[in-house]
Structures are given as C-alpha cells and as structure tokens.
C-alpha cells in the first residue's frame, strides 16, 4: 500500500456517509470530508498529525496571504495531489528493495514481535513472561490491515515511550501532549481543521528537497549504540513531524482476513515485525510545532515537552496550553502561539476556535491512560493576552491552594494520625477541580471580553471565584467526611478538621489576596 496514492484513511463525509480516502482527497468539494473516523482515539490524533505533517512538508503556504486564500477556498484536488505525489516514493508501507514508511532502511536482523506490540498500551516482554497481563491482555490484535498498521506505526514512532534498553523515546519524549486549534463553526470541513494548524513558510523553513534530513527512513538509520545523539541542528526543522526513534521493519503477512482492530476485510494483513534497539537518540533543544513545552528561564536545560498526567487535563493546565504559565515556564505550542498573535484574526468573526489537547499518561513504559480535552481559546490583543495571563494565573493559584487545604483537612477528618496515613487522596483533588471547572470558564470568558485598557478585573469576578472555591471546598469536605459509615464516623475529628479548614482558607496568603480584590474597599480600610 502507498500512503499517498491509495485510499486508506477512514473518514465521514458531509452527508454522514463513511468512506476511505487518499490524503490528497481531503480537498474534494462535492460532499466534502468533515472528519476522520479512526477506530481508536490515539489513531485519531495520529492521523491528524500525519496529514498536518504532509501539508507542512509538501504544501506549506508561502505567507499568511496565501494561507488565508486557501482557508477561504480549498485548493484544487489535482494541485494537492501533484504536490503529495512528489513524496509518494517515500510512503510505501511495504517495500522490498527501497525505503518503507517509518521503517529502518536496512534491518537484516532483530527480534521478531507480534504486530500488536506496535500498540502503545500492549503488555511488554517481561509482563508477558511473568504472566502479569491482567488488565490489557495479550493476543487482542493478531492481524492488522494496512491502514491500521500504518497508523499504529506512526502512532508509536511519534509518541514512543521508553521501551527497554536502547529502545529510544520519540523526539518529544515519551507520551507527549499534542495541541490543535479547532474551528468552532459547525460546518467546518476536515481541510479547515487541518489547515488551521499548518504554519506558513515565513514561520517554519520549507523543504528545498525531500531527503533523510526530513524523512529519516530515506537514509541509513542514525544509530545510537555508542551513545550517538541526534540534535535539531543536524536535520531539517520538518524532521520534527517525522521522528523515527524505533528500528522497525514489517515482516509476516497473511491474505484475505478481517482486521482485529477496525474489523474491515483486507486482502493483505500484517502479523509481525522485526525490531532492534539503539535507533535514533533524540537529544537537545527539540521543539515540535504541535506540542507545548516547559522552558528553563535560565536557559540551561533544554525544553521539556508537557506530558499527560494522572487526573487528566483540566483548567489548571489551561494557561500553559493556550498562553504561557509564567510560574513554571509552560508555554503553548508554536502553532497556538501563532494563532494567538496573528492567525486568530481570520477566525474572530467566524465562530472562533477551541483547543484540542490529547496524549498518553505514561509511567515509564506503561500506558496508564489516554487523555484528551477541549479548551476555550481567545484571539486577543497583546495587552489583553497579558492581562488574561495574569488573571488566570491568580485564579488557578488560588484554586491550587484551596485544593491543598481541602486535601489536608479531609485527611485529618479521616485518620487519627493523618501525617502517617498513606492513602490515595487524588479523588478529592479530582472532585474539586471538576466541581469548580464550569465557574472558572464562565469567569474566564468575562475576563477575555474586557477592553485592553482594563487595569484591574472587576471585583465581582474575584468575589464570584472566591465564593466558588469556598462553597465547593466545604461541599466536598462534608460529602467526603459525613458520608462515612457510622462505625467510621468520628464527629470530633470532623468538627475540628472543618474548623481548621475555615481558618486555613481565610488565613492563606494567596486566598487573602484574592479576597482583597473581591472587596477592594475593605482592603483599603
């Protein structure tokens, strides 16, 4: 299968009917494509990234004027097809004597693995040996169609977690977060969803020629058996979209069967692949255009991609994903920054946009969970962005302090010796963040709409947030403590903990500052 010329991407059209397309068919005008319909959420995100990578590599607009032209009217299918087919030679999934998509150029030997090992959540070798695959079972996907195989291969290479000795992580680190700008207008086509995340050539250096500096499988693998590293300066900037840390070559195939993932019948399916350690070792100041990073203010350490984490993605992460969190150095991806500063102007009067964020929560080699969330995003002037950054930071920091107080006093109510108790309190945090989320975004919307010359946010907004934190803190405390069974109920501990809860809330420095802005006349007095 050739990933450029063959129809293999599952989609749904405007009339609601499913179909499969070749990549260049995303610009068909009659009954246009509106969405990808991958069989798994990580495949969905991967296919978006693959198509954006293709557009960035082969069809990047010269400037923002050309970008806007194609935003308003899709390019001719033949034009996109012609540009994509220039790289078709590099996108064969199964090539005997030439380069194969995201596979080692020359891998004569190596360990044979079943095809399901391409899936990030699949149990590893030691887990299988020790018979510990209790939750994610082995042999769930013994045969994959070419479409699912290609998507699984890309998903693994772009998200690659640590895989044992010498099995390298992706150039963004294992399990990175990915963020996309998504148009909010209901009639949006897939083309517009993708095009909104493609940078123009003034923002990202275009490709003069297609070679292994961009598509690493076109040349000899940059092995790392002697500690060799690959830094951004050694390859083209577009390499970031096509990182290939793992040495893989597809091998065993069967004919005429159904795919274990998507269920579709295929004339040819894959059952195994060959792999070897010490592939490309990406180190240095890598910055992928679709990923948010944490930057060292002293510029000593390289940027660290933000990762999925236990508890999921919520409004406490909003600032670092959409703007920048000055407290810890988190900064939105390059595409989000460009939207904030320039491109958002094109959508301001067309329904605006939201942010789609997703990624794995990895515990070293183990995938604990897949998370994805949608966040509001606003096109604002520079002054408005600076104001909103400061105000949102105040609100989130106040919420963090409240969550900490709540966690401590629930623990004091539950246990006679709370400092010695080792219980998991994450459910208390999760309840608090979820309970306060709606109000946060309601108030954030009001803050985003304030004129740019606003020096201070209205006191009633601060008052509303302070009351939300107090009310939800008390409610969750009472639910967590008074819902205990009678034999576990210790009213004295609960009463004392609730008193401490109130004292700490009103005595906390961050929360007192929030209260002062909620009632500035009291603070002045």
Short mmCIF file of C-alpha atoms in Angstrom, two decimals:
data_model
loop_
_atom_site.label_atom_id
_atom_site.label_comp_id
_atom_site.label_asym_id
_atom_site.label_seq_id
_atom_site.Cartn_x
_atom_site.Cartn_y
_atom_site.Cartn_z
CA UNK A 1 0.00 0.00 0.00
CA UNK A 2 1.21 3.50 -0.81
CA UNK A 3 0.07 6.04 1.77
CA UNK A 4 -0.08 8.87 -0.76
CA UNK A 5 -1.80 7.30 -3.75
CA UNK A 6 -4.05 4.64 -2.16
CA UNK A 7 -7.32 5.19 -0.30
CA UNK A 8 -6.78 4.13 3.31
CA UNK A 9 -7.81 6.94 5.71
CA UNK A 10 -11.28 6.33 7.25
CA UNK A 11 -13.46 9.44 7.13
CA UNK A 12 -17.04 10.65 7.19
CA UNK A 13 -18.47 12.99 4.55
CA UNK A 14 -20.82 15.91 4.88
CA UNK A 15 -23.86 13.75 4.09
CA UNK A 16 -22.96 11.43 7.01
CA UNK A 17 -21.70 8.53 4.91
CA UNK A 18 -18.39 6.81 5.76
CA UNK A 19 -15.65 6.45 3.21
CA UNK A 20 -11.90 5.94 2.83
CA UNK A 21 -9.68 8.42 1.05
CA UNK A 22 -6.13 9.08 -0.09
CA UNK A 23 -4.57 12.08 1.70
CA UNK A 24 -4.99 14.50 -1.22
CA UNK A 25 -8.75 13.85 -1.29
CA UNK A 26 -9.26 15.99 1.85
CA UNK A 27 -9.95 18.89 -0.56
CA UNK A 28 -12.76 17.30 -2.58
CA UNK A 29 -15.55 19.84 -2.97
CA UNK A 30 -18.52 17.59 -3.75
CA UNK A 31 -19.77 16.10 -0.48
CA UNK A 32 -16.61 17.23 1.36
CA UNK A 33 -14.84 15.34 4.11
CA UNK A 34 -15.76 16.59 7.59
CA UNK A 35 -13.97 14.26 9.99
CA UNK A 36 -11.59 11.31 10.41
CA UNK A 37 -13.17 8.18 11.90
CA UNK A 38 -10.26 6.16 13.26
CA UNK A 39 -11.00 3.01 15.32
CA UNK A 40 -9.06 4.32 18.35
CA UNK A 41 -8.62 7.80 19.89
CA UNK A 42 -4.81 7.68 19.67
CA UNK A 43 -5.15 6.75 15.97
CA UNK A 44 -7.46 9.75 15.51
CA UNK A 45 -4.84 12.11 16.87
CA UNK A 46 -2.09 10.38 14.91
CA UNK A 47 -3.90 10.70 11.57
CA UNK A 48 -4.42 14.41 12.19
CA UNK A 49 -0.70 14.78 12.87
CA UNK A 50 0.25 12.75 9.80
CA UNK A 51 -1.91 14.86 7.49
CA UNK A 52 -0.68 18.11 9.02
CA UNK A 53 2.88 16.85 8.59
CA UNK A 54 2.21 16.12 4.93
CA UNK A 55 0.71 19.56 4.35
CA UNK A 56 3.58 21.26 6.19
CA UNK A 57 6.16 19.28 4.23
CA UNK A 58 4.62 19.38 0.75
CA UNK A 59 2.08 22.21 0.63
CA UNK A 60 3.03 24.88 3.18
CA UNK A 61 1.72 28.34 2.18
CA UNK A 62 4.31 30.93 1.20
CA UNK A 63 2.88 33.56 3.53
CA UNK A 64 -0.22 34.33 5.53
CA UNK A 65 -1.93 35.81 2.50
CA UNK A 66 -1.73 32.51 0.66
CA UNK A 67 -2.80 30.67 3.79
CA UNK A 68 -5.92 32.83 4.03
CA UNK A 69 -6.67 32.27 0.34
CA UNK A 70 -6.74 28.50 0.83
CA UNK A 71 -8.63 28.88 4.10
CA UNK A 72 -11.44 30.64 2.31
CA UNK A 73 -11.41 28.30 -0.69
CA UNK A 74 -9.81 24.86 -0.74
CA UNK A 75 -7.07 24.27 -3.34
CA UNK A 76 -7.82 22.19 -6.41
CA UNK A 77 -7.57 18.46 -5.67
CA UNK A 78 -5.20 17.99 -8.62
CA UNK A 79 -2.83 20.61 -7.23
CA UNK A 80 -2.66 18.95 -3.82
CA UNK A 81 -2.39 15.51 -5.43
CA UNK A 82 0.53 16.63 -7.58
CA UNK A 83 2.47 18.03 -4.61
CA UNK A 84 1.78 15.00 -2.41
CA UNK A 85 2.77 12.54 -5.14
CA UNK A 86 6.24 14.08 -5.25
CA UNK A 87 6.91 12.22 -1.99
CA UNK A 88 4.94 9.06 -2.83
CA UNK A 89 8.20 7.14 -3.30
CA UNK A 90 8.85 7.55 0.45
CA UNK A 91 5.42 6.39 1.60
CA UNK A 92 5.33 2.75 0.56
CA UNK A 93 4.24 0.71 3.56
CA UNK A 94 5.86 -2.49 2.34
CA UNK A 95 8.87 -2.01 0.06
CA UNK A 96 11.24 -4.89 -0.63
CA UNK A 97 14.17 -3.03 -2.19
CA UNK A 98 13.58 0.56 -1.14
CA UNK A 99 12.53 2.85 1.69
CA UNK A 100 9.40 1.91 3.62
CA UNK A 101 7.30 4.36 5.62
CA UNK A 102 8.80 4.96 9.11
CA UNK A 103 10.82 1.74 8.91
CA UNK A 104 14.53 1.09 9.22
CA UNK A 105 16.26 1.46 5.85
CA UNK A 106 18.25 -1.74 6.36
CA UNK A 107 17.36 -4.08 9.22
CA UNK A 108 18.59 -7.57 8.29
CA UNK A 109 18.27 -8.98 11.80
CA UNK A 110 16.49 -8.26 15.06
CA UNK A 111 13.85 -9.52 17.46
CA UNK A 112 10.52 -10.62 15.97
CA UNK A 113 7.43 -9.24 17.70
CA UNK A 114 3.73 -9.76 17.14
CA UNK A 115 2.02 -6.88 15.36
CA UNK A 116 0.01 -5.91 18.45
CA UNK A 117 3.27 -4.75 20.07
CA UNK A 118 3.01 -1.63 17.89
CA UNK A 119 0.12 -0.55 20.12
CA UNK A 120 1.46 1.59 22.94
CA UNK A 121 -0.68 0.00 25.66
CA UNK A 122 0.30 -3.57 24.73
CA UNK A 123 2.00 -5.55 27.53
CA UNK A 124 5.78 -5.74 27.24
CA UNK A 125 8.03 -8.75 27.19
CA UNK A 126 8.59 -9.02 30.95
CA UNK A 127 4.86 -8.59 31.63
CA UNK A 128 4.08 -11.46 29.28
CA UNK A 129 6.87 -13.63 30.67
CA UNK A 130 5.65 -13.12 34.25
CA UNK A 131 2.01 -13.64 33.16
CA UNK A 132 1.00 -10.24 34.53
CA UNK A 133 -1.16 -9.01 31.64
CA UNK A 134 -4.27 -8.85 33.83
CA UNK A 135 -5.91 -5.68 32.51
CA UNK A 136 -4.56 -5.28 28.97
CA UNK A 137 -4.49 -8.81 27.58
CA UNK A 138 -2.11 -10.25 25.02
CA UNK A 139 -3.31 -11.54 21.62
CA UNK A 140 -6.01 -8.88 21.21
CA UNK A 141 -4.79 -7.83 17.77
CA UNK A 142 -3.09 -10.67 15.97
CA UNK A 143 -3.58 -9.28 12.47
CA UNK A 144 -3.88 -5.69 11.28
CA UNK A 145 -4.95 -4.34 7.91
CA UNK A 146 -2.51 -1.99 6.11
CA UNK A 147 -4.48 1.09 7.24
CA UNK A 148 -4.33 0.17 10.93
CA UNK A 149 -0.72 -1.00 10.60
CA UNK A 150 0.41 2.31 9.08
CA UNK A 151 -1.48 4.31 11.72
CA UNK A 152 -0.13 2.17 14.57
CA UNK A 153 3.39 2.59 13.22
CA UNK A 154 3.07 6.37 13.07
CA UNK A 155 1.39 6.50 16.50
CA UNK A 156 4.25 4.56 18.07
CA UNK A 157 7.05 6.50 16.41
CA UNK A 158 5.61 9.92 17.22
CA UNK A 159 4.64 9.09 20.85
CA UNK A 160 7.30 6.46 21.58
CA UNK A 161 7.73 5.85 25.32
CA UNK A 162 10.80 4.15 26.74
CA UNK A 163 10.83 0.56 25.55
CA UNK A 164 13.66 -1.11 27.43
CA UNK A 165 17.43 -0.91 26.95
CA UNK A 166 18.25 1.03 23.81
CA UNK A 167 14.67 1.34 22.57
CA UNK A 168 14.55 5.11 22.21
CA UNK A 169 11.78 7.57 23.03
CA UNK A 170 10.29 9.97 20.49
CA UNK A 171 11.91 13.33 19.80
CA UNK A 172 9.34 14.98 22.09
CA UNK A 173 9.99 12.46 24.85
CA UNK A 174 7.68 9.58 25.70
CA UNK A 175 3.94 10.28 25.64
CA UNK A 176 3.93 13.99 24.73
CA UNK A 177 0.86 16.18 24.67
CA UNK A 178 -0.31 17.41 21.27
CA UNK A 179 -2.46 20.51 20.78
CA UNK A 180 -4.53 21.58 17.79
CA UNK A 181 -6.53 24.69 17.04
CA UNK A 182 -10.04 23.59 16.09
CA UNK A 183 -12.60 25.85 14.37
CA UNK A 184 -15.83 26.12 16.38
CA UNK A 185 -18.11 26.69 13.39
CA UNK A 186 -20.33 23.58 12.97
CA UNK A 187 -19.96 23.46 9.16
CA UNK A 188 -16.17 23.19 9.23
CA UNK A 189 -14.52 20.76 6.81
CA UNK A 190 -11.63 18.47 7.64
CA UNK A 191 -9.48 20.60 5.34
CA UNK A 192 -10.09 23.69 7.50
CA UNK A 193 -9.40 21.77 10.71
CA UNK A 194 -6.05 20.66 9.33
CA UNK A 195 -5.13 23.88 7.51
CA UNK A 196 -5.59 25.93 10.66
CA UNK A 197 -2.59 24.06 12.13
CA UNK A 198 -0.25 24.46 9.16
CA UNK A 199 2.36 27.22 9.52
CA UNK A 200 3.41 29.38 6.60
CA UNK A 201 6.94 29.28 5.20
CA UNK A 202 7.84 32.51 6.97
CA UNK A 203 7.27 30.72 10.30
CA UNK A 204 8.80 27.33 9.50
CA UNK A 205 11.55 26.70 6.97
CA UNK A 206 10.19 24.93 3.88
CA UNK A 207 11.69 21.84 2.26
CA UNK A 208 14.02 22.50 -0.66
CA UNK A 209 14.35 18.78 -1.32
CA UNK A 210 13.00 15.64 0.29
CA UNK A 211 15.75 13.51 1.82
CA UNK A 212 16.64 11.73 5.05
CA UNK A 213 17.13 15.02 6.91
CA UNK A 214 13.30 15.35 6.73
CA UNK A 215 12.09 11.76 6.28
CA UNK A 216 14.65 9.71 8.24
CA UNK A 217 13.72 6.35 6.69
CA UNK A 218 15.11 7.52 3.34
CA UNK A 219 18.66 7.01 4.58
CA UNK A 220 20.78 4.94 6.87
CA UNK A 221 19.49 4.92 10.44
CA UNK A 222 21.18 7.27 12.87
CA UNK A 223 22.03 4.51 15.36
CA UNK A 224 22.96 5.21 18.97
CA UNK A 225 24.76 2.02 20.01
CA UNK A 226 27.80 4.06 21.05
CA UNK A 227 25.84 6.87 22.63
CA UNK A 228 25.46 8.96 19.47
CA UNK A 229 22.75 11.61 19.63
CA UNK A 230 20.72 13.50 17.02
CA UNK A 231 20.15 17.17 17.76
CA UNK A 232 17.87 19.65 15.92
CA UNK A 233 20.86 21.31 14.23
CA UNK A 234 21.75 18.08 12.40
CA UNK A 235 18.48 17.75 10.48
CA UNK A 236 15.83 19.88 8.79
CA UNK A 237 13.19 21.53 11.07
CA UNK A 238 10.47 19.47 9.30
CA UNK A 239 12.09 16.34 10.74
CA UNK A 240 10.10 17.09 13.90
CA UNK A 241 6.92 15.87 12.16
CA UNK A 242 8.54 12.56 11.10
CA UNK A 243 10.68 11.45 14.02
CA UNK A 244 11.71 7.76 13.92
CA UNK A 245 13.28 6.63 17.20
CA UNK A 246 12.45 2.92 16.81
CA UNK A 247 14.12 0.48 14.41
CA UNK A 248 11.25 -1.49 12.87
CA UNK A 249 10.60 -3.49 9.72
CA UNK A 250 7.26 -5.13 8.94
CA UNK A 251 7.57 -8.84 8.16
CA UNK A 252 4.96 -11.60 8.46
CA UNK A 253 1.78 -11.21 6.38
CA UNK A 254 -1.36 -13.19 5.67
CA UNK A 255 -4.04 -12.83 3.00
CA UNK A 256 -7.83 -12.38 2.97
CA UNK A 257 -8.94 -11.87 6.56
CA UNK A 258 -10.57 -9.31 8.83
CA UNK A 259 -8.55 -6.75 10.77
CA UNK A 260 -8.66 -7.28 14.54
CA UNK A 261 -8.85 -3.54 15.18
CA UNK A 262 -11.19 -1.96 12.64
CA UNK A 263 -12.97 -5.19 11.62
CA UNK A 264 -12.64 -4.46 7.91
CA UNK A 265 -11.74 -7.17 5.42
CA UNK A 266 -8.35 -6.82 3.72
CA UNK A 267 -6.56 -8.72 1.01
CA UNK A 268 -3.32 -8.48 2.98
CA UNK A 269 -2.76 -8.14 6.73
CA UNK A 270 0.31 -7.88 8.96
CA UNK A 271 1.04 -10.24 11.83
CA UNK A 272 4.58 -9.44 12.94
CA UNK A 273 7.52 -7.10 12.62
CA UNK A 274 11.26 -7.15 13.26
CA UNK A 275 12.86 -4.67 15.65
CA UNK A 276 16.24 -3.81 17.05
CA UNK A 277 17.37 -1.41 19.76
CA UNK A 278 19.67 1.62 19.59
CA UNK A 279 17.79 3.59 16.98
CA UNK A 280 17.87 7.38 16.74
CA UNK A 281 18.56 9.03 20.08
CA UNK A 282 16.96 12.48 20.00
CA UNK A 283 18.56 14.91 22.44
CA UNK A 284 18.85 18.65 22.65
CA UNK A 285 16.51 21.60 22.22
CA UNK A 286 13.83 19.84 20.17
CA UNK A 287 10.59 21.82 19.87
CA UNK A 288 7.76 20.19 17.95
CA UNK A 289 5.37 22.80 16.48
CA UNK A 290 2.27 20.96 17.78
CA UNK A 291 3.42 20.43 21.37
CA UNK A 292 3.54 22.73 24.43
CA UNK A 293 6.85 22.87 26.32
CA UNK A 294 8.29 23.85 29.66
CA UNK A 295 11.21 26.24 29.16
CA UNK A 296 14.05 26.75 31.62
CA UNK A 297 14.09 30.51 32.45
CA UNK A 298 17.88 30.29 32.91
CA UNK A 299 18.19 28.55 29.52
CA UNK A 300 20.47 25.90 30.99
CA UNK A 301 18.30 22.85 30.36
CA UNK A 302 16.61 22.03 27.04
CA UNK A 303 12.83 22.49 26.69
CA UNK A 304 10.72 19.64 28.09
CA UNK A 305 7.53 18.66 26.31
CA UNK A 306 4.44 18.69 28.50
CA UNK A 307 3.10 15.21 29.13
CA UNK A 308 -0.18 13.58 30.02
CA UNK A 309 -0.55 13.13 33.76
CA UNK A 310 -2.70 11.34 36.28
CA UNK A 311 -6.03 13.05 36.85
CA UNK A 312 -6.36 14.16 33.25
CA UNK A 313 -6.32 17.60 31.70
CA UNK A 314 -8.33 20.41 33.24
CA UNK A 315 -8.47 24.13 33.71
CA UNK A 316 -5.39 24.08 35.95
CA UNK A 317 -3.46 23.33 32.74
CA UNK A 318 -5.29 25.89 30.59
CA UNK A 319 -2.77 28.67 30.94
CA UNK A 320 0.28 26.67 29.87
CA UNK A 321 -1.55 25.04 26.97
CA UNK A 322 -3.13 28.16 25.47
CA UNK A 323 -0.86 31.07 26.50
CA UNK A 324 2.01 30.72 28.94
CA UNK A 325 2.34 29.94 32.63
CA UNK A 326 4.98 32.28 33.97
CA UNK A 327 5.18 30.45 37.29
CA UNK A 328 6.60 27.23 35.85
CA UNK A 329 7.72 28.14 32.32
CA UNK A 330 4.99 26.26 30.45
CA UNK A 331 4.33 27.73 27.03
CA UNK A 332 1.80 26.95 24.31
CA UNK A 333 2.90 25.19 21.12
CA UNK A 334 4.29 27.17 18.19
CA UNK A 335 1.04 26.78 16.22
CA UNK A 336 -1.03 28.02 19.17
CA UNK A 337 1.28 30.99 19.70
CA UNK A 338 0.96 31.93 16.03
CA UNK A 339 -2.83 31.70 16.28
CA UNK A 340 -2.77 33.96 19.35
CA UNK A 341 -0.57 36.57 17.70
CA UNK A 342 -1.70 36.50 14.09
CA UNK A 343 -3.99 33.87 12.62
CA UNK A 344 -6.82 34.19 15.11
CA UNK A 345 -7.78 37.40 13.39
CA UNK A 346 -9.12 35.33 10.47
CA UNK A 347 -11.49 33.39 12.74
CA UNK A 348 -12.54 36.19 15.07
CA UNK A 349 -15.71 36.88 13.10
CA UNK A 350 -16.29 33.27 12.03
CA UNK A 351 -17.18 31.48 15.23
CA UNK A 352 -13.73 31.47 16.79
CA UNK A 353 -11.81 28.37 17.77
CA UNK A 354 -11.14 25.94 20.58
CA UNK A 355 -8.10 23.92 21.54
CA UNK A 356 -7.96 20.12 21.30
CA UNK A 357 -5.32 18.58 23.55
CA UNK A 358 -4.51 14.89 23.90
CA UNK A 359 -1.83 12.41 24.90
CA UNK A 360 -0.94 9.34 26.92
CA UNK A 361 -0.22 9.37 30.63
CA UNK A 362 2.86 7.16 30.68
CA UNK A 363 4.52 5.54 33.68
CA UNK A 364 7.87 4.81 32.06
CA UNK A 365 6.94 2.01 29.61
CA UNK A 366 3.39 1.54 30.89
CA UNK A 367 0.45 3.46 29.44
CA UNK A 368 -1.79 4.33 32.39
CA UNK A 369 -4.43 6.25 30.48
CA UNK A 370 -5.25 8.20 27.32
CA UNK A 371 -6.49 11.72 27.96
CA UNK A 372 -8.00 14.32 25.68
CA UNK A 373 -9.78 17.59 26.39
CA UNK A 374 -11.19 20.67 24.66
CA UNK A 375 -10.32 24.12 25.98
CA UNK A 376 -11.54 27.61 25.07
CA UNK A 377 -9.07 29.86 23.33
CA UNK A 378 -9.41 33.55 22.51
CA UNK A 379 -7.89 35.84 19.92
CA UNK A 380 -6.85 38.93 21.90
CA UNK A 381 -4.60 41.94 21.61
CA UNK A 382 -1.18 41.72 23.25
CA UNK A 383 -2.37 43.75 26.24
CA UNK A 384 -5.48 41.58 26.63
CA UNK A 385 -3.34 38.41 26.48
CA UNK A 386 -1.03 39.76 29.15
CA UNK A 387 -3.96 40.68 31.36
CA UNK A 388 -5.68 37.34 30.90
CA UNK A 389 -2.43 35.50 31.63
CA UNK A 390 -2.09 37.34 34.94
CA UNK A 391 -5.74 36.96 35.94
CA UNK A 392 -5.95 33.28 35.04
CA UNK A 393 -2.76 32.61 37.00
CA UNK A 394 -4.30 34.25 40.07
CA UNK A 395 -7.43 32.14 39.77
CA UNK A 396 -5.58 28.86 39.23
CA UNK A 397 -3.11 29.50 42.04
CA UNK A 398 -5.98 30.25 44.41
CA UNK A 399 -7.65 27.00 43.36
CA UNK A 400 -4.42 25.05 43.94
CA UNK A 401 -4.13 26.45 47.45
CA UNK A 402 -7.76 25.59 48.16
CA UNK A 403 -7.33 22.05 46.87
CA UNK A 404 -4.30 21.60 49.11
CA UNK A 405 -6.20 22.80 52.19
CA UNK A 406 -9.15 20.58 51.35
CA UNK A 407 -6.96 17.51 50.89
CA UNK A 408 -5.17 18.08 54.20
CA UNK A 409 -8.33 18.52 56.25
CA UNK A 410 -10.22 15.61 54.69
CA UNK A 411 -7.23 13.52 55.66
CA UNK A 412 -7.35 14.97 59.19
CA UNK A 413 -11.03 14.05 59.41
CA UNK A 414 -10.46 10.53 58.11
CA UNK A 415 -7.40 9.49 60.10
CA UNK A 416 -6.34 9.73 63.70
CA UNK A 417 -2.73 10.25 62.60
CA UNK A 418 -3.11 11.94 59.21
CA UNK A 419 0.61 12.58 58.68
CA UNK A 420 1.29 8.86 58.85
CA UNK A 421 -1.61 7.90 56.58
CA UNK A 422 -0.54 6.77 53.12
CA UNK A 423 -3.95 6.68 51.43
CA UNK A 424 -4.51 7.97 47.91
CA UNK A 425 -6.19 11.38 48.09
CA UNK A 426 -6.29 12.04 44.36
CA UNK A 427 -10.06 11.51 44.21
CA UNK A 428 -10.56 14.54 46.47
CA UNK A 429 -8.47 16.70 44.15
CA UNK A 430 -10.33 15.39 41.11
CA UNK A 431 -13.72 16.19 42.64
CA UNK A 432 -12.62 19.72 43.50
CA UNK A 433 -11.21 20.52 40.05
CA UNK A 434 -14.27 19.12 38.35
CA UNK A 435 -16.69 20.98 40.65
CA UNK A 436 -15.03 24.35 40.03
CA UNK A 437 -14.36 23.99 36.29
CA UNK A 438 -17.63 25.41 34.94
CA UNK A 439 -17.36 28.57 37.02
CA UNK A 440 -13.72 29.05 36.02
CA UNK A 441 -14.54 29.04 32.32
CA UNK A 442 -17.61 31.23 32.86
CA UNK A 443 -15.49 33.86 34.57
CA UNK A 444 -12.62 33.40 32.12
CA UNK A 445 -15.00 34.28 29.28
CA UNK A 446 -15.92 37.50 31.07
CA UNK A 447 -12.25 38.36 31.64
CA UNK A 448 -11.37 37.71 27.99
CA UNK A 449 -14.04 40.17 26.85
CA UNK A 450 -12.72 43.10 28.90
CA UNK A 451 -11.24 46.05 26.94
CA UNK A 452 -7.47 46.08 26.59
CA UNK A 453 -7.09 49.21 28.71
CA UNK A 454 -8.63 47.46 31.74
CA UNK A 455 -6.09 47.68 34.53
CA UNK A 456 -7.90 45.56 37.09
CA UNK A 457 -10.51 42.88 36.67
CA UNK A 458 -13.90 43.75 38.17
CA UNK A 459 -14.16 43.00 41.87
CA UNK A 460 -17.36 41.00 41.35
CA UNK A 461 -15.44 38.47 39.23
CA UNK A 462 -12.90 37.98 42.02
CA UNK A 463 -15.74 37.72 44.53
CA UNK A 464 -17.51 35.11 42.44
CA UNK A 465 -14.37 32.97 42.17
CA UNK A 466 -13.59 33.29 45.89
CA UNK A 467 -17.12 32.15 46.73
CA UNK A 468 -16.93 29.26 44.25
CA UNK A 469 -13.74 27.99 45.87
CA UNK A 470 -15.15 28.33 49.39
CA UNK A 471 -18.50 26.73 48.58
CA UNK A 472 -17.10 23.76 46.68
CA UNK A 473 -14.37 23.20 49.27
CA UNK A 474 -16.95 22.95 52.07
CA UNK A 475 -19.32 20.83 50.00
CA UNK A 476 -16.67 18.27 49.03
CA UNK A 477 -15.32 18.18 52.60
CA UNK A 478 -18.77 17.46 54.04
CA UNK A 479 -19.55 14.84 51.39
CA UNK A 480 -16.22 13.08 51.91
CA UNK A 481 -16.39 13.04 55.72
CA UNK A 482 -20.05 12.82 56.68
CA UNK A 483 -20.75 10.11 54.11
CA UNK A 484 -18.66 7.65 56.12
CA UNK A 485 -20.28 4.59 57.60
CA UNK A 486 -21.43 5.03 61.26
CA UNK A 487 -18.62 2.90 62.65
CA UNK A 488 -16.01 5.03 60.82
CA UNK A 489 -17.64 8.36 61.68
CA UNK A 490 -15.66 10.40 64.20
CA UNK A 491 -17.61 13.61 64.71
CA UNK A 492 -14.97 15.22 66.91
CA UNK A 493 -12.29 14.78 64.27
CA UNK A 494 -14.65 16.05 61.57
CA UNK A 495 -15.66 19.16 63.54
CA UNK A 496 -12.03 20.00 64.35
CA UNK A 497 -10.99 19.44 60.73
CA UNK A 498 -13.79 21.67 59.45
CA UNK A 499 -12.73 24.46 61.82
CA UNK A 500 -9.15 24.11 60.56
CA UNK A 501 -10.46 24.12 57.00
CA UNK A 502 -12.09 27.50 57.50
CA UNK A 503 -9.14 29.00 59.40
CA UNK A 504 -6.64 27.91 56.75
CA UNK A 505 -8.83 29.10 53.89
CA UNK A 506 -9.28 32.59 55.26
CA UNK A 507 -5.70 32.77 56.53
CA UNK A 508 -3.98 31.63 53.34
CA UNK A 509 -1.87 34.39 51.77
CA UNK A 510 -2.96 33.67 48.18
CA UNK A 511 -6.63 33.43 49.09
CA UNK A 512 -6.45 36.60 51.20
CA UNK A 513 -5.07 38.44 48.17
CA UNK A 514 -7.97 37.13 46.10
CA UNK A 515 -10.44 38.23 48.78
CA UNK A 516 -8.87 41.69 48.90
CA UNK A 517 -9.50 42.15 45.18
CA UNK A 518 -13.04 40.88 45.65
CA UNK A 519 -13.66 43.66 48.19
CA UNK A 520 -11.07 46.37 47.49
CA UNK A 521 -12.78 48.90 49.74
CA UNK A 522 -12.28 46.57 52.74
CA UNK A 523 -8.64 46.03 51.84
CA UNK A 524 -8.10 49.81 51.68
CA UNK A 525 -9.68 50.25 55.09
#
